[in-house]
CSV table of C-alpha atoms in Angstrom, one decimal:
chain,number,residue,atom,x,y,z
A,1,UNK,CA,-280.2,2.0,-0.6
A,2,UNK,CA,-276.7,1.8,-1.9
A,3,UNK,CA,-277.2,4.9,-4.1
A,4,UNK,CA,-278.6,6.8,-1.1
A,5,UNK,CA,-275.3,6.3,0.7
A,6,UNK,CA,-273.2,7.8,-2.1
A,7,UNK,CA,-275.5,10.7,-2.8
A,8,UNK,CA,-275.6,12.0,0.7
A,9,UNK,CA,-271.9,11.7,1.2
A,10,UNK,CA,-270.1,14.5,-0.7
A,11,UNK,CA,-266.8,13.7,-2.4
A,12,UNK,CA,-264.9,16.3,-0.3
A,13,UNK,CA,-266.3,14.7,2.9
A,14,UNK,CA,-265.0,11.3,1.7
A,15,UNK,CA,-261.6,12.8,1.0
A,16,UNK,CA,-261.4,14.4,4.5
A,17,UNK,CA,-262.5,11.2,6.2
A,18,UNK,CA,-259.9,9.3,4.1
A,19,UNK,CA,-257.1,11.6,5.3
A,20,UNK,CA,-258.3,11.5,8.9
A,21,UNK,CA,-259.0,7.8,9.3
A,22,UNK,CA,-257.0,6.0,6.6
A,23,UNK,CA,-260.0,4.2,5.2
A,24,UNK,CA,-260.3,3.8,1.4
A,25,UNK,CA,-263.0,5.4,-0.7
A,26,UNK,CA,-264.9,2.1,-1.0
A,27,UNK,CA,-264.6,1.3,2.7
A,28,UNK,CA,-266.1,4.7,3.5
A,29,UNK,CA,-269.0,4.4,1.2
A,30,UNK,CA,-269.7,0.8,2.4
A,31,UNK,CA,-269.5,1.9,6.1
A,32,UNK,CA,-271.7,4.9,5.3
A,33,UNK,CA,-274.3,2.5,3.9
A,34,UNK,CA,-274.1,0.5,7.1
A,35,UNK,CA,-274.3,3.8,9.2
A,36,UNK,CA,-277.5,4.9,7.4
A,37,UNK,CA,-279.1,1.5,7.8
A,38,UNK,CA,-278.4,1.8,11.6
A,39,UNK,CA,-279.8,5.4,11.7
A,40,UNK,CA,-283.4,4.5,12.6
A,41,UNK,CA,-284.2,8.1,13.2
A,42,UNK,CA,-282.9,9.0,9.7
A,43,UNK,CA,-281.3,12.2,11.1
A,44,UNK,CA,-277.7,11.6,10.2
A,45,UNK,CA,-276.7,10.5,13.6
A,46,UNK,CA,-276.7,7.3,15.7
A,47,UNK,CA,-278.0,7.0,19.2
A,48,UNK,CA,-276.9,4.5,21.8
A,49,UNK,CA,-280.2,2.6,21.0
A,50,UNK,CA,-279.1,2.3,17.4
A,51,UNK,CA,-275.9,0.7,18.5
A,52,UNK,CA,-277.7,-1.6,20.9
A,53,UNK,CA,-279.6,-3.1,17.9
A,54,UNK,CA,-276.3,-4.5,16.6
A,55,UNK,CA,-276.4,-8.2,17.6
A,56,UNK,CA,-272.7,-8.5,18.1
A,57,UNK,CA,-272.7,-5.6,20.5
A,58,UNK,CA,-275.8,-6.7,22.2
A,59,UNK,CA,-274.3,-10.1,23.2
A,60,UNK,CA,-270.8,-8.7,24.0
A,61,UNK,CA,-270.2,-8.4,27.7
A,62,UNK,CA,-268.4,-5.1,27.1
A,63,UNK,CA,-270.9,-3.9,24.5
A,64,UNK,CA,-272.0,-0.9,26.6
A,65,UNK,CA,-268.4,0.1,27.1
A,66,UNK,CA,-267.7,-0.2,23.4
A,67,UNK,CA,-270.9,1.8,22.6
A,68,UNK,CA,-269.8,4.5,25.0
A,69,UNK,CA,-266.5,4.8,23.2
A,70,UNK,CA,-268.4,6.2,20.1
A,71,UNK,CA,-269.8,9.1,22.1
A,72,UNK,CA,-267.9,12.2,23.2
A,73,UNK,CA,-268.4,13.0,26.8
A,74,UNK,CA,-271.9,14.5,27.4
A,75,UNK,CA,-273.1,13.6,23.9
A,76,UNK,CA,-275.9,11.2,23.1
A,77,UNK,CA,-275.6,11.2,19.3
A,78,UNK,CA,-272.7,10.5,17.0
A,79,UNK,CA,-272.4,11.6,13.4
A,80,UNK,CA,-270.8,9.7,10.6
A,81,UNK,CA,-267.4,11.3,11.0
A,82,UNK,CA,-267.3,10.5,14.7
A,83,UNK,CA,-268.4,6.9,13.9
A,84,UNK,CA,-265.5,6.6,11.4
A,85,UNK,CA,-263.0,8.1,13.8
A,86,UNK,CA,-263.9,5.4,16.4
A,87,UNK,CA,-263.9,2.6,13.8
A,88,UNK,CA,-260.5,3.7,12.6
A,89,UNK,CA,-258.9,2.4,15.8
A,90,UNK,CA,-259.7,-1.1,14.6
A,91,UNK,CA,-258.1,-0.8,11.2
A,92,UNK,CA,-255.2,-3.2,10.8
A,93,UNK,CA,-251.9,-1.3,11.3
A,94,UNK,CA,-250.3,-2.6,8.1
A,95,UNK,CA,-253.0,-0.5,6.3
A,96,UNK,CA,-251.0,2.6,7.4
A,97,UNK,CA,-248.3,1.9,4.9
A,98,UNK,CA,-250.7,2.5,2.1
A,99,UNK,CA,-251.7,5.8,3.5
A,100,UNK,CA,-248.4,7.3,4.6
A,101,UNK,CA,-248.8,11.0,5.3
A,102,UNK,CA,-245.8,12.5,7.0
A,103,UNK,CA,-247.6,15.7,7.9
A,104,UNK,CA,-250.4,13.9,9.7
A,105,UNK,CA,-250.3,13.1,13.4
A,106,UNK,CA,-250.1,9.5,14.7
A,107,UNK,CA,-252.8,7.4,12.9
A,108,UNK,CA,-255.9,6.5,14.9
A,109,UNK,CA,-255.0,2.8,14.5
A,110,UNK,CA,-251.5,3.1,15.8
A,111,UNK,CA,-250.5,0.8,18.6
A,112,UNK,CA,-250.6,3.6,21.1
A,113,UNK,CA,-254.0,4.8,20.0
A,114,UNK,CA,-255.3,1.2,20.1
A,115,UNK,CA,-254.0,0.8,23.7
A,116,UNK,CA,-255.5,4.2,24.7
A,117,UNK,CA,-258.9,3.0,23.3
A,118,UNK,CA,-258.6,-0.2,25.3
A,119,UNK,CA,-257.4,1.7,28.4
A,120,UNK,CA,-260.5,3.9,28.3
A,121,UNK,CA,-262.8,0.9,28.3
A,122,UNK,CA,-261.5,0.2,31.8
A,123,UNK,CA,-261.1,3.8,33.0
A,124,UNK,CA,-264.8,4.1,33.8
A,125,UNK,CA,-264.6,7.5,35.6
A,126,UNK,CA,-262.1,9.0,33.0
A,127,UNK,CA,-259.6,10.0,35.6
A,128,UNK,CA,-256.7,8.6,33.5
A,129,UNK,CA,-256.1,5.6,35.8
A,130,UNK,CA,-257.7,2.2,36.4
A,131,UNK,CA,-258.6,1.7,40.0
A,132,UNK,CA,-259.3,-1.7,41.7
A,133,UNK,CA,-263.1,-0.9,41.6
A,134,UNK,CA,-263.0,-0.1,37.9
A,135,UNK,CA,-261.1,-3.3,37.2
A,136,UNK,CA,-263.6,-5.3,39.2
A,137,UNK,CA,-266.5,-3.7,37.4
A,138,UNK,CA,-265.1,-4.5,34.0
A,139,UNK,CA,-264.1,-8.1,35.1
A,140,UNK,CA,-267.6,-8.6,36.4
A,141,UNK,CA,-269.0,-7.4,33.0
A,142,UNK,CA,-266.8,-9.9,31.2
A,143,UNK,CA,-267.4,-13.0,33.4
A,144,UNK,CA,-270.8,-12.3,34.9
A,145,UNK,CA,-271.6,-14.6,37.8
A,146,UNK,CA,-269.3,-17.4,36.6
A,147,UNK,CA,-266.6,-16.4,39.2
A,148,UNK,CA,-267.1,-15.5,42.8
A,149,UNK,CA,-266.6,-11.9,44.1
A,150,UNK,CA,-263.6,-13.2,46.1
A,151,UNK,CA,-262.0,-14.7,43.1
A,152,UNK,CA,-262.6,-11.6,41.1
A,153,UNK,CA,-261.1,-9.5,43.9
A,154,UNK,CA,-258.0,-11.7,43.9
A,155,UNK,CA,-257.6,-11.3,40.1
A,156,UNK,CA,-258.0,-7.5,40.4
A,157,UNK,CA,-255.5,-7.4,43.3
A,158,UNK,CA,-252.9,-9.5,41.4
A,159,UNK,CA,-253.4,-7.5,38.2
A,160,UNK,CA,-252.9,-4.1,40.0
A,161,UNK,CA,-249.9,-5.5,42.0
A,162,UNK,CA,-248.2,-6.7,38.8
A,163,UNK,CA,-249.0,-3.5,36.8
A,164,UNK,CA,-248.6,-0.8,39.4
A,165,UNK,CA,-245.0,0.4,39.3
A,166,UNK,CA,-245.4,3.7,41.2
A,167,UNK,CA,-247.3,2.3,44.2
A,168,UNK,CA,-250.6,4.3,43.9
A,169,UNK,CA,-252.8,1.2,43.8
A,170,UNK,CA,-254.0,2.0,40.3
A,171,UNK,CA,-252.9,1.4,36.7
A,172,UNK,CA,-251.9,4.5,34.7
A,173,UNK,CA,-251.8,4.5,30.9
A,174,UNK,CA,-248.0,4.1,30.9
A,175,UNK,CA,-248.3,1.1,33.3
A,176,UNK,CA,-251.0,-0.3,31.1
A,177,UNK,CA,-248.7,0.0,28.0
A,178,UNK,CA,-245.9,-1.7,29.9
A,179,UNK,CA,-248.1,-4.7,30.9
A,180,UNK,CA,-249.2,-5.1,27.3
A,181,UNK,CA,-245.9,-4.6,25.6
A,182,UNK,CA,-245.6,-8.3,24.6
A,183,UNK,CA,-249.3,-8.6,23.6
A,184,UNK,CA,-250.1,-8.5,19.9
A,185,UNK,CA,-252.5,-5.6,20.3
A,186,UNK,CA,-252.3,-4.9,16.6
A,187,UNK,CA,-253.8,-8.3,15.9
A,188,UNK,CA,-256.3,-8.5,18.8
A,189,UNK,CA,-257.7,-5.0,18.1
A,190,UNK,CA,-258.1,-5.2,14.3
A,191,UNK,CA,-261.1,-5.8,12.1
A,192,UNK,CA,-260.6,-6.6,8.5
A,193,UNK,CA,-262.6,-4.0,6.6
A,194,UNK,CA,-263.4,-5.0,3.0
A,195,UNK,CA,-261.6,-2.9,0.4
């Protein structure tokens, strides 16, 4: 199985993915092996069902939202490159120092891109703002039936009241950034990938 991963992934593809995502050669080949083991259809892509078989996502209250983040709008399959681009958001930021490339755009795992990824988990209708209803839906996903609708409504109202600086009763990305400016997003949104 390990040899299958390296034979189907060409060296130039690995180099392109390294540049785009910042992952090391060994991380890419290891993640490719994981990708192919998840690819039950053996067609070089993953479906939502493939992701739902991952136990950690199956039990995560935001699992469906996280799974959706892997799929471009209107798509129901993701290839290895798309898979890697999404995972790159979770690379620790200090890894960027090893892969400095001044010609490249902001790394996928930058603080801003991590925050944008998190923001999109809440922005269910993709209108670039988080409404009270969207916040309620995500809160309900996270806490289930452990809190009453009235308590959830109160949490949502307070959150929007604190974050909404322009008075439109929603949270824009800039307002989202401002609210989280003291939160260690780099730590909370990082996964240690083996080198």
